[in-house]
Amino acid sequence: MWVELTLTFIGLCLSLYLYMTRKFNFFKDRGIPYIKPSFPFGSTNMLNTFTGKSSPVEIGDYIYWNFPGAKIVGQFQFSEPQVMVKDLELAKNIMIKDFDYFMDRRPVDIPGKDKLNKVMGRMLTSLKGEQWKAVRNIVSPVFTSGKLKSMTVLVNKVGDDFVDHMAKFSKSGEAFNAKDTFTNFTLDAIANCGFGFEAETLKNPDNHFRAMINQLLSGTALIQLAKFALITICPWVTKIKEITFLDKEAGDFLLDIFAQSIKERRKSKVKRNDILGLLVAALDADRQGIKEELENDQFDQDAQVHVSKKTPISDDEIELLLFSNALVLFFAGFDTSSTIMSITSYFLATNENVQERVYQEVSKAISENGGSESLDYNTIQGMPYLDKVIHETLRLYPLSLIERLCVKDYKVPDTDFVIPKGMLVQIPSPAIMKDPQYFDNPKEFNPENFSPEAKAKRSPYSFLAFGQGPRNCVGMRFALLQVKLSMIRLVAHYRVERCAKTVSELIPDPKSGSIQPKGGVWLTILPRH
Ligand code: HEM
């Protein structure tokens, strides 16, 4: 009996080993440089992320700096071969010119009957193919400058609450956790601009809404990674048991708020210029075949989506789409924006001359606005120095690398190598943005990296904090608006300073799924007037 059991166990282990290592010669057979994999995690860069030695945002660093001359390098995530693209021209083709071959992201199939899973599976971030194209075409016009002009009023209101909220830190001189503080800002902004809900977390940071959001995203990065690993290696598991990525109570709480908001709109028929209202209008326009205007700049021109065949959206789908696009604001929008606000305030505190220049620019704009801090969209856009500071922050502290899934076999130009359909391709954007061939003294914080002269000297595709091409960040303008407005209000009233708890360097914490720096960002403020 024991002998049979032992032999069965050995047989199972051997089968698992053979199954997991069956593709380990993929790159060797094709003469492509690669990081040697080992069972069960795959390449060392993946192992380091999985075991919490390095942050997910640093996955591409080792390859970028250690394979001189290689355009592409292979790596393994568990048993799966993947490609890391080092060459910027090839990366640009993948993101823009040959986009049809790389339309999707990592497959995150979240099947299930659970409403929360259904909504998650329809978020723009994870939609695929024609379905993604149809939804992206509807969502893009919601974030154009024209639409953001009306939303600026709502963000300005949050700015007023923010200044009041900060007064206590300025009076007491107590250090504040910048990420926590700005999370209150972006929650209020997204709730208000997103679906007309007065969350008031700045007024009352301990309120139920904030508690639910904390609960929604609770769970360490490692648990989330383990769940993703499970559905990547064994997608069939979801047929046996539904895997949930979100806290159920908190998820349902949010879905309830969305449902109420949609119901009230339908009942009152009042048009609101918030994201949900604009989405409803954009869906109507799409159904009537009305084309919405898009921006004229390169970022948006490169992002044009060409719909080959129009997929009609059923009534049942509409509600789910509204819910999922409201939910995506929380997934893609509030945490990213509050992190960048916190990191920008760190750079202001640690670069006094930069803070002074931002203050001068802000004071001038306010005085030209008759002394009112409620600046409009055009005035905020017309503040070049603030714009440089925020872009430099995003360059030095990006929040993710770029990923695409190859959806049909792609022959890499000037090589014999074919990226097969189904293979994941990564672009190590954080490393590209620290490459001295694009940015002088790349480790230093220098807003002049974004002066018109410096920009003219390098490829516009070397700045990748919001991605590029049709699958770029659809909320970029809204994100920049929020971050700018928060910094305007901060420096107009307070001088931001480092304190005993301020870290000397920003190093992404491997244990943080949302790419927070080790030790967090702690600062103090002094009143300016
Ligand atoms: C500073 C804050 C933000 C940063 C750094 C950021 C960054 C990114 C990046 C790097 C991507 C992937 C782009 C690519 O694959 O080419 C992305 C995608 C996306 N972002 Fe953002 N983002 C931010 C804020 C926002 C906000 C505020 C929203 C919504 C209001 C948003 C919505 C999205 C969506 C929906 C996608 C997926 C687009 C698609 O697949 O079509 N993001 N973002």
Coordinates of C-alpha atoms and ligand atoms in Angstrom, one line a residue:
M1 CA 0.0 0.0 0.0
W2 CA 2.7 2.5 1.0
V3 CA 4.8 1.5 -2.0
E4 CA 1.8 2.2 -4.4
L5 CA 1.1 5.5 -2.7
T6 CA 4.8 6.6 -2.8
L7 CA 5.0 5.6 -6.5
T8 CA 1.8 7.5 -7.3
F9 CA 3.1 10.6 -5.5
I10 CA 6.5 10.4 -7.3
G11 CA 4.6 9.9 -10.6
L12 CA 2.4 12.9 -10.0
C13 CA 5.4 15.1 -9.1
L14 CA 7.3 14.0 -12.2
S15 CA 4.3 14.7 -14.4
L16 CA 3.9 18.1 -12.9
Y17 CA 7.6 18.8 -13.4
L18 CA 7.5 17.6 -17.0
Y19 CA 4.4 19.7 -17.7
M20 CA 5.8 22.8 -16.2
T21 CA 9.2 22.5 -17.9
R22 CA 7.9 21.4 -21.3
K23 CA 8.5 24.8 -23.0
F24 CA 11.8 25.6 -21.2
N25 CA 13.8 25.2 -24.5
F26 CA 11.6 27.6 -26.5
F27 CA 14.1 30.4 -26.7
K28 CA 17.2 28.2 -26.9
D29 CA 15.8 26.4 -29.9
R30 CA 15.2 29.7 -31.7
G31 CA 18.5 31.3 -30.8
I32 CA 16.9 34.1 -28.7
P33 CA 18.8 35.3 -25.6
Y34 CA 16.8 34.5 -22.4
I35 CA 17.0 34.2 -18.7
K36 CA 17.3 30.6 -17.8
P37 CA 14.2 29.3 -16.1
S38 CA 13.9 27.0 -13.1
F39 CA 11.1 24.9 -11.8
P40 CA 8.5 26.1 -10.6
F41 CA 8.6 29.9 -10.8
G42 CA 10.5 30.3 -14.1
S43 CA 13.0 33.1 -14.6
T44 CA 14.8 34.8 -11.7
N45 CA 13.1 38.1 -12.2
M46 CA 9.7 36.4 -11.9
L47 CA 10.9 34.5 -8.8
N48 CA 12.2 37.7 -7.2
T49 CA 8.8 39.4 -7.7
F50 CA 6.9 36.4 -6.5
T51 CA 9.0 36.0 -3.3
G52 CA 8.8 39.7 -2.5
K53 CA 12.5 40.5 -3.3
S54 CA 11.7 43.0 -6.0
S55 CA 8.7 45.1 -7.0
P56 CA 6.5 44.1 -10.0
V57 CA 7.4 47.5 -11.6
E58 CA 11.1 46.4 -11.7
I59 CA 10.5 43.0 -13.5
G60 CA 12.1 44.4 -16.7
D61 CA 15.1 46.2 -15.2
Y62 CA 17.5 43.2 -15.1
I63 CA 16.9 42.3 -18.8
Y64 CA 17.0 45.9 -20.0
W65 CA 20.5 46.5 -18.5
N66 CA 22.1 43.1 -19.0
F67 CA 21.6 42.0 -22.6
P68 CA 23.5 44.6 -24.6
G69 CA 22.6 44.7 -28.2
A70 CA 19.5 42.4 -27.9
K71 CA 16.2 43.7 -29.3
I72 CA 14.2 41.1 -27.5
V73 CA 15.0 38.8 -24.6
G74 CA 13.0 35.7 -23.4
Q75 CA 11.9 35.0 -19.9
F76 CA 9.6 32.5 -18.2
Q77 CA 6.7 33.2 -15.9
F78 CA 6.2 29.8 -14.3
S79 CA 6.1 27.5 -17.3
E80 CA 5.1 30.2 -19.9
P81 CA 7.7 31.8 -22.2
Q82 CA 7.3 35.5 -22.6
V83 CA 9.1 38.2 -24.5
M84 CA 10.7 41.4 -23.1
V85 CA 11.1 44.1 -25.8
K86 CA 14.2 46.2 -25.3
D87 CA 14.2 48.1 -28.6
L88 CA 12.2 51.3 -28.6
E89 CA 11.4 51.1 -32.3
L90 CA 10.0 47.6 -32.0
A91 CA 8.1 48.6 -28.8
K92 CA 6.5 51.4 -30.8
N93 CA 5.5 49.1 -33.6
I94 CA 4.0 46.7 -31.0
M95 CA 2.0 49.5 -29.3
I96 CA 1.0 51.5 -32.4
K97 CA 1.8 50.4 -36.0
D98 CA 1.3 46.6 -35.6
F99 CA -1.3 47.0 -32.8
D100 CA -3.6 44.6 -34.6
Y101 CA -1.2 41.8 -33.6
F102 CA -1.1 43.0 -30.0
M103 CA -4.5 44.2 -29.2
D104 CA -5.1 42.5 -25.9
R105 CA -3.6 42.4 -22.4
R106 CA -2.7 39.5 -20.2
P107 CA -5.8 37.2 -20.3
V108 CA -7.7 37.6 -17.0
D109 CA -10.7 35.4 -17.6
I110 CA -13.0 35.9 -14.7
P111 CA -16.0 33.8 -15.6
G112 CA -18.9 33.3 -13.1
K113 CA -22.4 34.1 -12.1
D114 CA -21.4 36.5 -9.4
K115 CA -22.4 40.0 -10.4
L116 CA -19.1 41.4 -9.1
N117 CA -17.1 39.0 -11.3
K118 CA -19.2 39.8 -14.3
V119 CA -18.6 43.5 -13.8
M120 CA -14.9 42.9 -13.3
G121 CA -14.6 40.8 -16.4
R122 CA -16.0 43.7 -18.5
M123 CA -13.6 46.4 -17.2
L124 CA -11.9 48.2 -20.1
T125 CA -8.5 47.2 -18.7
S126 CA -9.2 43.5 -19.2
L127 CA -11.6 43.4 -22.2
K128 CA -10.4 41.7 -25.4
G129 CA -10.6 42.1 -29.2
E130 CA -13.7 43.6 -30.8
Q131 CA -15.5 43.9 -27.5
W132 CA -12.7 46.1 -26.1
K133 CA -12.7 48.2 -29.3
A134 CA -16.4 48.9 -29.0
V135 CA -16.2 49.9 -25.4
R136 CA -13.0 51.9 -25.8
N137 CA -14.6 53.9 -28.6
I138 CA -17.4 54.8 -26.2
V139 CA -15.2 55.6 -23.2
S140 CA -12.5 57.7 -25.0
P141 CA -14.6 60.8 -25.7
V142 CA -15.6 61.0 -22.0
F143 CA -12.1 62.2 -21.2
T144 CA -11.4 64.8 -23.8
S145 CA -10.5 68.4 -22.7
G146 CA -13.9 69.7 -23.6
K147 CA -15.6 67.3 -21.1
L148 CA -12.9 67.8 -18.5
K149 CA -13.6 71.5 -18.5
S150 CA -17.0 70.9 -16.8
M151 CA -15.5 68.4 -14.4
T152 CA -12.8 70.9 -13.3
V153 CA -15.6 72.7 -11.3
L154 CA -16.2 69.5 -9.3
V155 CA -12.5 68.8 -8.7
N156 CA -12.1 72.4 -7.5
K157 CA -14.7 71.8 -4.9
V158 CA -12.7 68.8 -3.6
G159 CA -9.7 71.2 -3.7
D160 CA -11.5 73.5 -1.2
D161 CA -12.1 70.5 1.2
F162 CA -8.5 69.5 0.8
V163 CA -7.1 72.9 1.9
D164 CA -9.4 72.7 5.0
H165 CA -8.3 69.1 5.7
M166 CA -4.6 70.1 5.6
A167 CA -5.1 73.0 8.1
K168 CA -4.8 70.7 11.1
F169 CA -1.3 69.4 10.0
S170 CA -0.2 72.9 9.4
K171 CA -1.3 74.1 12.8
S172 CA 0.1 71.1 14.7
G173 CA 3.2 70.7 12.7
E174 CA 2.5 66.9 12.8
A175 CA 3.9 64.7 10.0
F176 CA 1.2 63.4 7.6
N177 CA 1.2 60.3 5.5
A178 CA 0.9 61.8 2.0
K179 CA -0.5 58.6 0.3
D180 CA -3.3 58.4 2.9
T181 CA -4.1 62.1 2.6
F182 CA -4.2 62.1 -1.2
T183 CA -6.3 58.9 -1.2
N184 CA -9.0 61.0 0.5
F185 CA -8.6 63.6 -2.3
T186 CA -8.9 61.2 -5.2
L187 CA -11.7 59.2 -3.6
D188 CA -13.7 62.4 -3.2
A189 CA -12.8 63.5 -6.8
I190 CA -13.6 60.2 -8.4
A191 CA -16.8 59.7 -6.4
N192 CA -18.0 63.2 -7.4
C193 CA -16.7 63.4 -10.9
G194 CA -17.4 59.7 -11.5
F195 CA -20.9 59.3 -10.5
G196 CA -22.1 62.4 -8.6
F197 CA -21.6 60.9 -5.1
E198 CA -20.5 63.2 -2.3
A199 CA -18.1 60.8 -0.5
E200 CA -16.7 63.6 1.8
T201 CA -13.7 61.5 2.9
L202 CA -11.6 64.7 3.3
K203 CA -14.2 66.0 5.7
N204 CA -14.4 62.7 7.5
P205 CA -11.6 60.3 6.7
D206 CA -13.1 57.6 9.0
N207 CA -16.4 57.4 7.1
H208 CA -18.0 54.2 5.8
F209 CA -17.2 54.9 2.2
R210 CA -13.4 55.1 2.9
A211 CA -13.6 52.0 5.1
M212 CA -15.3 50.1 2.3
I213 CA -12.7 51.2 -0.3
N214 CA -9.9 50.1 2.0
Q215 CA -11.7 46.7 2.4
L216 CA -12.3 46.5 -1.4
L217 CA -8.6 46.6 -2.1
S218 CA -7.4 44.8 1.0
G219 CA -5.4 41.6 0.6
T220 CA -1.6 41.7 0.1
A221 CA 0.0 41.8 -3.3
L222 CA 1.2 38.2 -2.7
I223 CA -2.3 36.8 -2.3
Q224 CA -3.4 38.7 -5.5
L225 CA -0.3 37.4 -7.3
A226 CA -1.1 33.8 -6.2
K227 CA -4.6 34.1 -7.5
F228 CA -3.4 35.5 -10.8
A229 CA -0.8 32.7 -11.0
L230 CA -3.5 30.1 -10.4
I231 CA -5.8 31.3 -13.2
T232 CA -2.8 31.8 -15.5
I233 CA -1.4 28.2 -15.0
C234 CA -4.7 26.4 -14.5
P235 CA -7.5 28.5 -16.1
W236 CA -9.9 25.5 -15.7
V237 CA -9.9 26.1 -11.9
T238 CA -12.4 28.8 -12.4
K239 CA -14.9 26.3 -13.8
I240 CA -14.7 24.4 -10.5
K241 CA -14.6 27.3 -8.1
E242 CA -15.2 31.0 -8.8
I243 CA -12.1 33.0 -7.9
T244 CA -12.8 36.5 -6.5
F245 CA -10.3 39.3 -6.6
L246 CA -12.3 41.8 -4.6
D247 CA -13.8 41.8 -1.2
K248 CA -17.4 40.8 -1.7
E249 CA -19.1 43.1 0.9
A250 CA -17.2 46.1 -0.3
G251 CA -17.7 45.3 -3.9
D252 CA -21.4 44.9 -3.5
F253 CA -21.5 48.2 -1.5
L254 CA -20.0 50.0 -4.5
L255 CA -22.3 48.3 -7.0
D256 CA -25.2 49.5 -4.9
I257 CA -24.0 53.1 -5.1
F258 CA -23.6 52.8 -8.9
A259 CA -27.1 51.3 -9.2
Q260 CA -28.7 54.0 -7.1
S261 CA -26.9 56.7 -9.1
I262 CA -28.0 55.2 -12.5
K263 CA -31.6 54.8 -11.2
E264 CA -31.8 58.4 -10.0
R265 CA -30.6 59.7 -13.3
R266 CA -33.1 57.7 -15.3
K267 CA -35.9 58.9 -13.0
S268 CA -35.0 62.6 -12.9
K269 CA -33.7 62.8 -16.5
V270 CA -31.3 65.5 -15.3
K271 CA -28.1 65.4 -17.4
R272 CA -25.0 65.5 -15.2
N273 CA -21.5 66.2 -16.6
D274 CA -19.9 63.5 -14.5
I275 CA -18.3 60.4 -15.9
L276 CA -21.3 58.2 -15.5
G277 CA -23.5 60.9 -17.1
L278 CA -21.1 61.3 -20.0
L279 CA -20.9 57.6 -20.4
V280 CA -24.7 57.3 -20.7
A281 CA -24.6 60.1 -23.3
A282 CA -21.7 58.5 -25.1
L283 CA -23.6 55.1 -25.2
D284 CA -26.6 56.9 -26.7
A285 CA -24.5 58.7 -29.2
D286 CA -22.8 55.4 -30.2
R287 CA -26.2 53.7 -30.7
Q288 CA -27.3 56.6 -32.9
G289 CA -24.1 56.4 -34.9
I290 CA -23.0 60.0 -33.8
K291 CA -19.2 60.4 -33.9
E292 CA -17.7 62.2 -30.9
E293 CA -14.7 64.5 -31.4
L294 CA -11.3 63.3 -30.2
E295 CA -8.2 65.3 -29.3
N296 CA -5.8 66.3 -32.0
D297 CA -2.4 65.6 -30.2
Q298 CA 0.0 62.8 -31.1
F299 CA -0.9 60.7 -28.0
D300 CA -4.6 60.6 -29.1
Q301 CA -3.8 60.3 -32.8
D302 CA -1.8 57.2 -32.0
A303 CA -4.6 55.9 -29.9
Q304 CA -7.3 55.8 -32.7
V305 CA -9.2 52.6 -32.7
H306 CA -10.4 51.3 -36.0
V307 CA -13.6 49.2 -35.6
S308 CA -13.8 46.7 -38.4
K309 CA -17.2 45.4 -37.7
K310 CA -19.6 47.1 -35.4
T311 CA -20.7 44.9 -32.5
P312 CA -24.2 45.9 -31.3
I313 CA -24.4 46.2 -27.5
S314 CA -27.5 44.6 -26.0
D315 CA -29.6 46.3 -23.3
D316 CA -28.5 43.7 -20.7
E317 CA -24.9 44.5 -21.5
I318 CA -25.4 48.3 -21.2
E319 CA -26.0 48.1 -17.5
L320 CA -23.0 45.8 -16.9
L321 CA -20.9 48.1 -19.0
L322 CA -21.9 51.2 -17.0
F323 CA -21.1 49.4 -13.8
S324 CA -17.8 48.1 -15.0
N325 CA -16.7 51.5 -16.3
A326 CA -17.6 53.0 -13.0
L327 CA -15.6 50.3 -11.2
V328 CA -12.6 50.7 -13.5
L329 CA -12.3 54.3 -12.1
F330 CA -11.5 52.7 -8.8
F331 CA -9.1 50.1 -10.2
A332 CA -7.2 52.2 -12.7
G333 CA -7.9 55.7 -11.4
F334 CA -7.9 56.6 -7.8
D335 CA -4.9 54.7 -6.4
T336 CA -2.6 55.6 -9.3
S337 CA -3.5 59.3 -9.1
S338 CA -3.1 59.5 -5.3
T339 CA 0.3 57.7 -5.5
I340 CA 1.5 60.2 -8.0
M341 CA 0.2 63.1 -5.9
S342 CA 2.1 61.8 -2.9
I343 CA 5.3 61.2 -4.9
T344 CA 5.1 64.7 -6.5
S345 CA 4.7 66.3 -3.1
Y346 CA 7.8 64.3 -2.0
F347 CA 9.8 65.7 -4.9
L348 CA 8.6 69.2 -4.0
A349 CA 9.7 68.8 -0.4
T350 CA 13.1 67.5 -1.4
N351 CA 13.7 70.1 -4.1
E352 CA 13.1 73.5 -2.6
N353 CA 14.0 75.5 -5.7
V354 CA 11.5 73.4 -7.7
Q355 CA 8.8 74.0 -5.1
E356 CA 9.5 77.8 -5.2
R357 CA 9.1 77.9 -9.0
V358 CA 5.8 76.0 -8.8
Y359 CA 4.7 78.4 -6.1
Q360 CA 5.6 81.4 -8.3
E361 CA 3.7 80.0 -11.2
V362 CA 0.7 79.1 -9.1
S363 CA 0.6 82.6 -7.4
K364 CA 0.7 84.3 -10.8
A365 CA -2.2 82.2 -12.1
I366 CA -4.3 82.9 -9.0
S367 CA -3.6 86.6 -9.0
E368 CA -4.5 86.7 -12.8
N369 CA -7.7 84.9 -11.8
G370 CA -8.8 87.8 -9.6
G371 CA -7.3 86.1 -6.5
S372 CA -9.5 83.0 -6.8
E373 CA -7.8 79.6 -6.5
S374 CA -10.6 77.9 -8.5
L375 CA -8.6 77.9 -11.7
D376 CA -10.3 76.7 -14.8
Y377 CA -9.1 73.9 -17.1
N378 CA -7.4 76.1 -19.6
T379 CA -5.5 78.1 -16.9
I380 CA -4.3 74.8 -15.3
Q381 CA -3.2 73.5 -18.7
G382 CA -1.3 76.7 -19.3
M383 CA 1.1 76.2 -16.4
P384 CA 4.2 74.7 -18.1
Y385 CA 6.4 74.4 -15.1
L386 CA 3.9 72.4 -13.1
D387 CA 3.4 70.2 -16.1
K388 CA 7.1 69.5 -16.3
V389 CA 7.3 68.7 -12.6
I390 CA 4.5 66.1 -12.9
H391 CA 5.9 64.5 -16.0
E392 CA 9.3 64.2 -14.4
T393 CA 7.7 62.6 -11.3
L394 CA 6.0 60.1 -13.6
R395 CA 9.3 59.4 -15.4
L396 CA 11.2 58.7 -12.2
Y397 CA 8.5 56.9 -10.4
P398 CA 6.3 55.0 -12.9
L399 CA 3.6 52.7 -11.7
S400 CA 3.7 49.8 -14.2
L401 CA 5.4 48.4 -17.2
I402 CA 3.5 47.9 -20.5
E403 CA 2.0 44.5 -21.4
R404 CA 0.4 43.2 -24.6
L405 CA -0.8 39.8 -25.6
C406 CA 0.2 38.7 -29.1
V407 CA -3.2 37.8 -30.8
K408 CA -1.8 36.5 -34.1
D409 CA 1.7 35.2 -35.1
Y410 CA 4.1 38.1 -35.5
K411 CA 7.4 38.0 -37.3
V412 CA 9.8 40.4 -35.6
P413 CA 11.1 42.7 -38.4
D414 CA 14.7 42.0 -39.5
T415 CA 14.8 38.7 -37.6
D416 CA 13.5 35.1 -38.2
F417 CA 11.8 35.1 -34.9
V418 CA 8.1 34.8 -34.8
I419 CA 6.2 35.7 -31.6
P420 CA 3.5 33.1 -31.5
K421 CA -0.1 33.9 -30.9
G422 CA -0.9 33.7 -27.2
M423 CA 2.5 34.9 -26.0
L424 CA 2.7 37.8 -23.5
V425 CA 5.0 40.7 -24.5
Q426 CA 6.3 43.1 -22.0
I427 CA 7.9 46.6 -22.6
P428 CA 10.1 47.6 -19.7
S429 CA 8.9 51.2 -19.6
P430 CA 10.4 52.0 -16.2
A431 CA 13.9 51.1 -17.4
I432 CA 13.4 52.8 -20.8
M433 CA 12.6 56.0 -18.9
K434 CA 15.8 55.8 -16.9
D435 CA 18.0 55.2 -20.0
P436 CA 20.7 58.0 -20.5
Q437 CA 20.2 57.8 -24.3
Y438 CA 16.8 59.4 -23.8
F439 CA 17.2 61.4 -20.5
D440 CA 20.3 63.2 -19.2
N441 CA 21.4 62.2 -15.7
P442 CA 18.3 59.9 -15.5
K443 CA 18.5 59.2 -11.8
E444 CA 18.2 62.9 -10.9
F445 CA 14.9 64.7 -10.5
N446 CA 15.1 67.4 -13.2
P447 CA 11.9 68.9 -14.6
E448 CA 13.9 70.4 -17.4
N449 CA 13.9 66.9 -18.9
F450 CA 10.5 68.0 -20.2
S451 CA 11.5 71.4 -21.6
P452 CA 10.5 71.8 -25.3
E453 CA 14.2 71.6 -26.3
A454 CA 14.9 68.3 -24.3
K455 CA 11.7 66.8 -25.7
A456 CA 12.7 67.7 -29.3
K457 CA 16.0 65.7 -28.9
R458 CA 14.4 62.3 -28.1
S459 CA 11.7 60.0 -29.3
P460 CA 8.3 61.0 -28.0
Y461 CA 7.8 57.3 -27.3
S462 CA 10.5 57.2 -24.6
F463 CA 8.0 58.6 -22.1
L464 CA 5.7 55.7 -21.3
A465 CA 4.2 56.4 -17.9
F466 CA 0.7 56.3 -19.5
G467 CA 1.6 53.8 -22.2
Q468 CA 1.1 54.5 -25.9
G469 CA -1.1 53.5 -28.8
P470 CA -4.8 52.5 -28.9
R471 CA -4.5 50.8 -25.5
N472 CA -2.9 53.8 -23.7
C473 CA -4.3 55.2 -20.5
V474 CA -7.8 56.5 -21.4
G475 CA -7.9 58.5 -18.2
M476 CA -4.6 60.3 -18.6
R477 CA -6.1 63.8 -18.9
F478 CA -8.3 63.3 -15.9
A479 CA -5.4 62.0 -13.9
L480 CA -3.2 65.0 -14.8
L481 CA -6.0 67.4 -14.0
Q482 CA -6.5 65.9 -10.5
V483 CA -2.8 65.8 -9.8
K484 CA -2.2 69.3 -11.0
L485 CA -5.1 70.7 -9.1
S486 CA -4.1 69.0 -5.8
M487 CA -0.5 70.4 -6.1
I488 CA -1.8 73.9 -6.9
R489 CA -3.9 73.9 -3.7
L490 CA -1.1 72.4 -1.7
V491 CA 1.6 75.0 -2.6
A492 CA -0.8 77.9 -2.7
H493 CA -1.4 77.5 1.0
Y494 CA 1.5 75.5 2.4
R495 CA 5.2 75.0 2.1
V496 CA 5.9 71.3 2.0
E497 CA 8.9 70.2 4.0
R498 CA 10.7 66.9 4.8
C499 CA 10.6 65.6 8.3
A500 CA 12.4 63.0 10.5
K501 CA 10.3 60.3 8.9
T502 CA 10.9 61.3 5.3
V503 CA 12.9 58.6 3.4
S504 CA 16.1 59.7 1.7
E505 CA 15.3 57.7 -1.5
L506 CA 12.1 56.4 -3.1
I507 CA 12.4 52.6 -3.6
P508 CA 9.3 50.7 -4.6
D509 CA 8.3 48.3 -1.8
P510 CA 8.1 44.8 -3.3
K511 CA 5.3 43.9 -0.8
S512 CA 3.1 46.8 -2.1
G513 CA 0.8 45.8 -4.9
S514 CA 0.1 49.5 -5.6
I515 CA 3.8 50.4 -5.9
Q516 CA 4.2 52.4 -2.7
P517 CA 7.8 53.4 -1.7
K518 CA 9.4 51.6 1.2
G519 CA 8.7 53.6 4.4
G520 CA 5.9 55.6 2.7
V521 CA 5.9 59.3 2.1
W522 CA 5.8 61.3 5.3
L523 CA 6.0 65.1 5.2
T524 CA 5.2 68.3 7.1
I525 CA 3.6 71.5 6.0
L526 CA 3.9 75.2 7.1
P527 CA 1.4 77.9 6.3
R528 CA 2.5 80.3 3.6
H529 CA 0.4 83.3 4.8
Ligands
HEM1 C1 -1.3 59.2 -12.6 C2 -2.3 58.3 -12.7 C3 -2.3 57.2 -13.7 C4 -1.3 56.5 -14.3 C5 0.2 56.6 -14.0 C6 -1.9 55.6 -15.2 C7 -1.1 54.7 -16.0 C8 -1.7 53.8 -16.9 C9 -0.9 52.9 -17.7 C10 0.6 52.7 -17.7 C11 -1.8 52.1 -18.4 C12 -1.5 51.1 -19.4 C13 -1.3 51.7 -20.8 C14 -0.8 50.8 -21.9 O1 -0.9 49.6 -21.7 O2 -0.3 51.3 -22.9 C15 -3.2 52.6 -18.1 C16 -4.3 52.1 -18.6 C17 -5.6 52.5 -18.2 N1 -5.9 53.6 -17.4 FE1 -4.6 54.7 -16.4 N2 -3.2 55.7 -15.2 C18 -3.5 56.7 -14.3 C19 -4.8 57.2 -14.0 C20 -6.0 56.8 -14.6 C21 -7.3 57.3 -14.3 C22 -7.6 58.5 -13.4 C23 -8.2 56.6 -15.0 C24 -9.7 56.7 -15.2 C25 -10.3 57.8 -14.9 C26 -7.4 55.6 -15.7 C27 -8.0 54.6 -16.6 C28 -7.3 53.7 -17.3 C29 -7.9 52.6 -18.1 C30 -9.4 52.4 -18.2 C31 -6.8 51.9 -18.7 C32 -7.0 50.7 -19.6 C33 -7.2 51.3 -21.0 C34 -7.5 50.2 -22.1 O3 -7.1 49.0 -21.9 O4 -8.1 50.6 -23.1 N3 -6.1 55.7 -15.5 N4 -3.1 53.6 -17.2

